Coordinates of C-alpha atoms and ligand atoms in Angstrom, one line a residue:
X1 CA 0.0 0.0 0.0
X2 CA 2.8 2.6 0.9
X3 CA 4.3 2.0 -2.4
X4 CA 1.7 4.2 -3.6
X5 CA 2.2 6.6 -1.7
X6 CA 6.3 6.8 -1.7
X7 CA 5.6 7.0 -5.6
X8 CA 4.2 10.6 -4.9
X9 CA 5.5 13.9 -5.5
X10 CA 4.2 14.8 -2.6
X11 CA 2.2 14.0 0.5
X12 CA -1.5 14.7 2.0
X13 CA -2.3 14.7 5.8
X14 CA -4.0 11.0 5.0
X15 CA -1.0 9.5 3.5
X16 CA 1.8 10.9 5.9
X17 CA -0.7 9.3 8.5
X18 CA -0.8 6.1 6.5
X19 CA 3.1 5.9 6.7
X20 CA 3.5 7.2 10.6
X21 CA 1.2 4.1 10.8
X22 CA 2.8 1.5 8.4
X23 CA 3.7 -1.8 9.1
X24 CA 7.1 -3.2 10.2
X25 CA 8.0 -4.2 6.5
X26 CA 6.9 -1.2 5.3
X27 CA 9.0 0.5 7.0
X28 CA 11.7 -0.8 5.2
X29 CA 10.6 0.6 2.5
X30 CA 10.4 4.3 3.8
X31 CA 13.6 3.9 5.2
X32 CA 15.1 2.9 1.9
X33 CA 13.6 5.8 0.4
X34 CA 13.9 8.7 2.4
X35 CA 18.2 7.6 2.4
X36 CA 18.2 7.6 -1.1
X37 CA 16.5 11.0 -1.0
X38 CA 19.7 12.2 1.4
X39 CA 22.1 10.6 -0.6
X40 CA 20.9 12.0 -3.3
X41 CA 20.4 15.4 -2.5
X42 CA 22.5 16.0 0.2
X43 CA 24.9 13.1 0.3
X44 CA 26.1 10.5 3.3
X45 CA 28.0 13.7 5.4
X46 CA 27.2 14.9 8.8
X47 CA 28.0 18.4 10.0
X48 CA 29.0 19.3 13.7
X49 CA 27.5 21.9 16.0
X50 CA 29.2 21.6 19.6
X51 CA 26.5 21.8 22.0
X52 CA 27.0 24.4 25.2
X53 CA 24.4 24.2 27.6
X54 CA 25.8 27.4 29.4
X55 CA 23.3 27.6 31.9
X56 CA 19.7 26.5 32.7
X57 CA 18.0 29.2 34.6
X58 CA 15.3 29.4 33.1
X59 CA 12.0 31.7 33.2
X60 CA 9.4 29.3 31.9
X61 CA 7.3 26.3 33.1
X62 CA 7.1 24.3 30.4
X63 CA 5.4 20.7 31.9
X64 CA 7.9 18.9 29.9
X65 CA 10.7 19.7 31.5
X66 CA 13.3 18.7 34.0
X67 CA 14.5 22.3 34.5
X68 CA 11.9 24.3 34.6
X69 CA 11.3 27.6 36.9
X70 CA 9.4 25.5 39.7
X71 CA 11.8 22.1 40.3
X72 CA 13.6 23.2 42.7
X73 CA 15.7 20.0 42.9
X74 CA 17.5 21.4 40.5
X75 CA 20.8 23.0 41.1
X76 CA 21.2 25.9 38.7
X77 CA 24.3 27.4 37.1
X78 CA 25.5 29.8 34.5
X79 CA 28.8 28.8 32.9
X80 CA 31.1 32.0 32.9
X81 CA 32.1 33.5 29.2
X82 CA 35.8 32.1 29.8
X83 CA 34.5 28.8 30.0
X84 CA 31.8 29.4 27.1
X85 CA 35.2 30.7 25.0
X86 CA 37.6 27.6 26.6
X87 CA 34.7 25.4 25.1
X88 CA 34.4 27.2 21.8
X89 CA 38.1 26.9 21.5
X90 CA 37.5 23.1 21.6
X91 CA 35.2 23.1 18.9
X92 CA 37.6 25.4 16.8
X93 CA 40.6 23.8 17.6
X94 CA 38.8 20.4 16.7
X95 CA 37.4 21.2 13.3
X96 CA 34.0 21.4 14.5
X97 CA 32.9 23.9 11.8
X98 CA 30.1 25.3 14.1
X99 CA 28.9 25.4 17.9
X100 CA 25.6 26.1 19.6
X101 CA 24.8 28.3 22.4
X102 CA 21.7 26.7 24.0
X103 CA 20.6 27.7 27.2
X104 CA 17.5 28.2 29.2
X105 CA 14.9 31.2 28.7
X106 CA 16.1 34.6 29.7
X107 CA 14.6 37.9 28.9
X108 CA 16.3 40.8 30.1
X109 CA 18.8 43.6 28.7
X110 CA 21.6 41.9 30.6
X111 CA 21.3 38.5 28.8
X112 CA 20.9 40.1 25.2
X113 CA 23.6 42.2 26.3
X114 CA 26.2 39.2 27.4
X115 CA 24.9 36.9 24.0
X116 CA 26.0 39.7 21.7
X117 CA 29.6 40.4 23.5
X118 CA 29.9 36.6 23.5
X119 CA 29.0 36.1 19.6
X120 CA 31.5 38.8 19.1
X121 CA 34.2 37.2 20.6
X122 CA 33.4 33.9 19.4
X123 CA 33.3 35.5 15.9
X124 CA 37.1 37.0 16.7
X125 CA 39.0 33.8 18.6
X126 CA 38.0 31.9 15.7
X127 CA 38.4 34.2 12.9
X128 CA 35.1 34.4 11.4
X129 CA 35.5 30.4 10.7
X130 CA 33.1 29.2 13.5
X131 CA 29.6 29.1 12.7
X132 CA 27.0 30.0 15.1
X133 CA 23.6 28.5 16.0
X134 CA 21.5 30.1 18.8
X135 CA 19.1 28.4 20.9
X136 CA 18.1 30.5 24.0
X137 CA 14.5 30.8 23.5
X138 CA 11.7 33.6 22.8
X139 CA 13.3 36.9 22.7
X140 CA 12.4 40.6 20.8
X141 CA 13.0 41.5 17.1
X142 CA 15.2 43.2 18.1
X143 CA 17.3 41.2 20.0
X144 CA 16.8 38.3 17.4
X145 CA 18.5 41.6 15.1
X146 CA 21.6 42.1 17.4
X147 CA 22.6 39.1 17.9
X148 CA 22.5 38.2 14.0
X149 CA 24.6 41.4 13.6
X150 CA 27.1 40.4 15.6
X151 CA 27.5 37.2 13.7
X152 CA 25.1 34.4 14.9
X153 CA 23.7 32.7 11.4
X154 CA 21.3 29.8 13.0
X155 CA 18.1 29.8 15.6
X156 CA 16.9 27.0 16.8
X157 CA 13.4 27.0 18.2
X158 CA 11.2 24.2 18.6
X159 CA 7.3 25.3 17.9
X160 CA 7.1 21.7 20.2
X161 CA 3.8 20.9 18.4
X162 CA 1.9 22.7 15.9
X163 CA -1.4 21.9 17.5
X164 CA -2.6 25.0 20.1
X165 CA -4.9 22.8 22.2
X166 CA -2.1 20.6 22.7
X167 CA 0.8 23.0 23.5
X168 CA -2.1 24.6 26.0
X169 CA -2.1 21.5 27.8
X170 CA 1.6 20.7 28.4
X171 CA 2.8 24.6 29.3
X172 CA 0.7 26.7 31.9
X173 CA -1.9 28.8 30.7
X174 CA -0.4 31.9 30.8
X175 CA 1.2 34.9 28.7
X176 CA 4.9 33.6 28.5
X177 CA 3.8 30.2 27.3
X178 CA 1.8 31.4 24.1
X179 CA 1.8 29.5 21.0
X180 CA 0.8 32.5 18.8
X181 CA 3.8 34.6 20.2
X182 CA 6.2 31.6 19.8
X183 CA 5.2 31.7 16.0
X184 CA 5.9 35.4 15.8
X185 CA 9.3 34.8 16.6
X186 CA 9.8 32.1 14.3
X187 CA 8.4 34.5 12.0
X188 CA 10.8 37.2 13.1
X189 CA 13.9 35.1 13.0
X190 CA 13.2 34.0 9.4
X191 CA 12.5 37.9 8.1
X192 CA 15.8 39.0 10.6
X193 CA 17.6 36.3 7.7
X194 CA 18.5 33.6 10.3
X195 CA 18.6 29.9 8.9
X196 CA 15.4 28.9 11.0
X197 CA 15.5 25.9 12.7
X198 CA 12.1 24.0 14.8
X199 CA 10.9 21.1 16.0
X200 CA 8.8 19.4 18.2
X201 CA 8.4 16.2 20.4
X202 CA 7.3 13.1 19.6
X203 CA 5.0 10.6 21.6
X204 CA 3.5 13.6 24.3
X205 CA 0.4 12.8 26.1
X206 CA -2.1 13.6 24.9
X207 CA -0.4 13.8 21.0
X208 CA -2.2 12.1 18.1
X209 CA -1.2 10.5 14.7
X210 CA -2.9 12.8 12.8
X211 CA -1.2 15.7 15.1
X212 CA 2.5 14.6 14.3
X213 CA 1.2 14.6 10.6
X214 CA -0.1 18.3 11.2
X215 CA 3.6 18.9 12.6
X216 CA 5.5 17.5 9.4
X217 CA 2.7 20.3 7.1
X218 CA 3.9 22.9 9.9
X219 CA 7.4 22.5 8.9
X220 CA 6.8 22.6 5.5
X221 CA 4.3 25.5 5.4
X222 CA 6.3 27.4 7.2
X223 CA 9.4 26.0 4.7
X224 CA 11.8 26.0 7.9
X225 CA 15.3 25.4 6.9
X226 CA 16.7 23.3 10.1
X227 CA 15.0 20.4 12.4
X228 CA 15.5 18.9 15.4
X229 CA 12.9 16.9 17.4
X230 CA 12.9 13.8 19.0
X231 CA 11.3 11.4 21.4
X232 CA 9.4 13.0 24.2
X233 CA 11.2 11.5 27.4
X234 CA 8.8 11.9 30.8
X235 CA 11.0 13.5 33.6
X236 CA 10.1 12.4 37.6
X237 CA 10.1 15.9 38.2
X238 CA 7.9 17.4 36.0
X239 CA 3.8 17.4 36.2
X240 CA 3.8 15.6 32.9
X241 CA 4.7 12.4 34.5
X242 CA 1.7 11.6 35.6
X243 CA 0.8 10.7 32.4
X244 CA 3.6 7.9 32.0
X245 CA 1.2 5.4 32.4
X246 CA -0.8 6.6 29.6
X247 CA 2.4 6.9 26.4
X248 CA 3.4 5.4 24.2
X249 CA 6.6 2.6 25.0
X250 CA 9.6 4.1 24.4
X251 CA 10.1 1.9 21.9
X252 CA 7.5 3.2 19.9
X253 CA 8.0 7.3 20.8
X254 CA 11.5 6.2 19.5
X255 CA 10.7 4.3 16.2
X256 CA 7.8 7.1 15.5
X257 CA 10.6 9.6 15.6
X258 CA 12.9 7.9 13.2
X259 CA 9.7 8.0 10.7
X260 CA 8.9 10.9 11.5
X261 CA 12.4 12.0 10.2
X262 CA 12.0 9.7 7.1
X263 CA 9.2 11.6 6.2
X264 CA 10.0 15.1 7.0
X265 CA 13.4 14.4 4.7
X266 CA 11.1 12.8 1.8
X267 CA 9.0 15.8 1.5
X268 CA 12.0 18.2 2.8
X269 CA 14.9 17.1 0.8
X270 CA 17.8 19.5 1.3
X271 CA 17.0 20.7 4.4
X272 CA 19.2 19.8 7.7
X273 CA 18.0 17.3 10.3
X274 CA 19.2 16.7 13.5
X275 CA 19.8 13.2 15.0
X276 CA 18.9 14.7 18.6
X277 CA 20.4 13.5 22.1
X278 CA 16.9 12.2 23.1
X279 CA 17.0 9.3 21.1
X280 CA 20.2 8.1 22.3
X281 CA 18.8 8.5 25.2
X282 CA 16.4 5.6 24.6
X283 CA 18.6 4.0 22.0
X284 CA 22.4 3.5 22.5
X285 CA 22.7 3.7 18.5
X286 CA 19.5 6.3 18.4
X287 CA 21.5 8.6 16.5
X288 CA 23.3 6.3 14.3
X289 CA 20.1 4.8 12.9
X290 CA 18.4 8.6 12.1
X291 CA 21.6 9.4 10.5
X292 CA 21.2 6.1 8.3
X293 CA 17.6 7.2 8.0
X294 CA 18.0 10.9 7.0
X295 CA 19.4 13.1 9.5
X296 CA 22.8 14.5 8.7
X297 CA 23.3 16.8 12.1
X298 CA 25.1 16.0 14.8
X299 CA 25.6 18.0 18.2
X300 CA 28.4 16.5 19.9
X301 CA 28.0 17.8 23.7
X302 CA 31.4 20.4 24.1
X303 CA 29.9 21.7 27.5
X304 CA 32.3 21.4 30.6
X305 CA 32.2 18.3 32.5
X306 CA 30.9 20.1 35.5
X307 CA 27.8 21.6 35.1
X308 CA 26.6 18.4 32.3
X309 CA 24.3 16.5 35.2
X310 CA 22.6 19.6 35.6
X311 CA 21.3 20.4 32.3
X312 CA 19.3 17.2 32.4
X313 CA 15.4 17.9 30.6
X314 CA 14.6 14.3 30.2
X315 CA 15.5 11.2 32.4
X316 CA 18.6 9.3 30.9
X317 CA 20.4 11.5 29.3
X318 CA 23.9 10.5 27.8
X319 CA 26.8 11.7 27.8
X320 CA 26.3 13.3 31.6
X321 CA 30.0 12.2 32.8
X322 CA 31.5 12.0 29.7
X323 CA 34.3 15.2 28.7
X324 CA 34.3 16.8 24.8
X325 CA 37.0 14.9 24.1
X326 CA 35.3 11.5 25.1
X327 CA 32.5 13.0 22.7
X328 CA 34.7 13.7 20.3
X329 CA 36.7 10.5 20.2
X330 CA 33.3 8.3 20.1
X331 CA 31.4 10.1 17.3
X332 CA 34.3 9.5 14.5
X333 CA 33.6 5.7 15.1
X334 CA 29.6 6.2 15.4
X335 CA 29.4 7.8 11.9
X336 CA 31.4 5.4 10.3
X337 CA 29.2 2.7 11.5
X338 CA 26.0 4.4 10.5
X339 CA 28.1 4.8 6.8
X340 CA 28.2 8.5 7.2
X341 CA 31.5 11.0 7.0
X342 CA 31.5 13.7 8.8
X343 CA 32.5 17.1 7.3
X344 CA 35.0 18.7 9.8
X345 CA 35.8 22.2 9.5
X346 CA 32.8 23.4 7.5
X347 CA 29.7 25.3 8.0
X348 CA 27.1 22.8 7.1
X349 CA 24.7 25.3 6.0
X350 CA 21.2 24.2 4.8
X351 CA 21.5 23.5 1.4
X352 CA 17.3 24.5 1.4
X353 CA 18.6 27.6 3.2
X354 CA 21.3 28.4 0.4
X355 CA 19.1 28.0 -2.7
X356 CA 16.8 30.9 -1.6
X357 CA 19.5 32.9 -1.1
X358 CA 20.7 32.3 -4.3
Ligands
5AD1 N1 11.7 15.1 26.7 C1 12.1 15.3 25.4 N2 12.5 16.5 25.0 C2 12.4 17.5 25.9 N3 12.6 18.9 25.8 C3 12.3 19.5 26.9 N4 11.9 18.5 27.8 C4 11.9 17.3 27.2 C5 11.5 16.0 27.6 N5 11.1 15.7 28.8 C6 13.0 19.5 24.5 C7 12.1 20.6 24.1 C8 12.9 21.8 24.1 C9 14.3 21.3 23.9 C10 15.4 22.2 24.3 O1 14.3 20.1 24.6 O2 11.6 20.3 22.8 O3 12.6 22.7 23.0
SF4_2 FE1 12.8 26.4 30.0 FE2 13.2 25.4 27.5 FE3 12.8 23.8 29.6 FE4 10.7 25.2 28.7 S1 11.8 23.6 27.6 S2 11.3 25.0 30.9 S3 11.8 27.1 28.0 S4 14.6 25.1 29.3
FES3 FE1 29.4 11.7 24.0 FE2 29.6 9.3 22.7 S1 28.9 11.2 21.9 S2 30.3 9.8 24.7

């Protein structure tokens, strides 16, 4: 039955929902296509972005996750700009190509104000070669605007599910957690000239087929140039774990993810996909097998050893006591394995992103 479909130029809600529902051997089948579709038009590379979590304070509530405002279990930190440079140094001194600032939500003068000195620098220690992805949340225009002056190219920020009812039941219903507002700034980085990255999570409670197939029209609609989502992972700590009784197995949260990606790269062709941290999380080869699949991003952690058990959203997460050099020395052998070469020392821009710039 899928044959039919993977014949297509492109997809309806009904069929992407007929192949987020196909059988185990059809599955083969969209996995064989939507790697041929990479190989194709992107080729078997994978690009670098060293991930610093530089700190997780965070103003938001977000039910999801593990360090939100409220848990106070949590024992927050804010990596100082020597150690954000040290780190950045890694990833230059490595070959990285690019690094990403991550971090939880802040909005206030001082924290736009630090960003931009920091992309600044960044932009000078490594002269001009680093690339820079940002993702530190909802912010204004014109903070979106600075920080792209001073050099940062990328913004990562995940919509989390295009569905309002849904994203109203796992964030508090209040002003700062506003689906519209979190569309505005998509909307702003993309005019601002960013390479606009989202994403969402797979298997919530609550989620539906046909709402991860509304997701994959989301992206596409909106013709986002960057992707990264990934299994949703419940967290003891959080309200939403209440629910764990009622998800998906991780088994499944993790195999809808990798169609998921199959999908979005079928109907997405030369944009850039992340193989995310969540699903090695579940999966010790997670990553490895969306590479295969049709990812071609990989965020090696490159944040200091210290604060790495604190930045912990989802239960499991590896790579907690590893250092960037550990990181460094296992991915090499990971990417071979999954048939992949990774492209040191370049940008890895999206090609999607390139071609309307053109
Ligand atoms: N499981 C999986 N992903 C999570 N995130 C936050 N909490 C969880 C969780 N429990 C994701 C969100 C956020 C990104 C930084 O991490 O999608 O945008
Ligand atoms: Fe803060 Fe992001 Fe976690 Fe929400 S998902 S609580 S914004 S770090
Ligand atoms: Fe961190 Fe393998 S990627 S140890």
């Amino acid at each position: 039955m899928i044959q039919k479909i993977l014949s297509q130029e492109n997809f309806t809600k009904e069929d992407i929902v007929q192949l987020l529902n196909c059988s185990k051997e059809e599955q083969i089948l969209l996995f064989e296509k939507s790697a041929k579709v990479k190989e194709k038009y992107i080729g078997n590379y994978v690009y670098l972005r060293g991930l610093i979590e530089f700190s997780n304070i965070c103003i938001k509530n977000c039910f999801y996750c593990g360090i939100r405002k409220d848990n106070s279990k949590v024992s927050r930190y804010n990596i100082s700009d020597e150690e954000i440079l040290e780190a950045t140094k890694f990833a230059y001194e490595n070959n990285y190509g690019s690094i990403v600032l991550q971090s939880g939500e802040l909005q206030n003068d001082t924290f736009s104000d630090r960003i931009e000195k920091l992309i600044t620098k960044i932009k000078s220690i490594s002269d001009n070669k680093l690339g820079i992805t940002l993702s530190c949340g909802e912010q204004s225009e014109e903070t979106y605007s600075r920080w792209f002056n001073a050099g940062a190219h990328r913004y990562l920020l995940r919509i989390e599910t295009s569905n309002i009812d849904l994203y109203k039941k796992i964030h508090p219903n209040d002003d700062t957690h506003n689906w519209n507002k979190r569309l505005d700034c998509l909307i702003s980085l993309k005019k601002i000239g960013y390479q606009t990255g989202t994403g969402i999570m797979i298997g919530l409670p609550f989620q539906t087929i046909e709402n991860l197939a509304d997701d994959l029209i989301f992206m596409r609609d909106f013709d986002i140039d960057m992707c990264g989502m990934g299994p949703f992972i419940e967290h003891i700590e959080t309200p939403l774990y209440q629910y764990k009784n009622n998800l998906y197995t991780l088994e499944k949260r993790l195999n809808l993810t990798f169609r998921m990606i199959a999908i979005l790269r079928i109907i997405m062709k030369d944009i850039n996909i992340a193989a995310t941290t969540a699903l090695q999380a579940i999966d010790d080869i997670g990553r490895e097998k969306a590479i295969r699949i049709g990812a071609n991003i990989l965020m090696p952690n490159i944040t200091p050893n210290e604060f790495r058990d604190k930045y912990i959203l989802y239960e499991n997460k590896p790579c907690t006591n590893e250092s960037s050099s550990d990181c460094k020395n296992c991915i090499d052998v990971r990417m071979k394995i999954a048939g992949n070469t990774i492209e040191y020392g370049k940008w890895g821009d999206s090609l999607h992103f390139q071609k309307q710039s053109e």
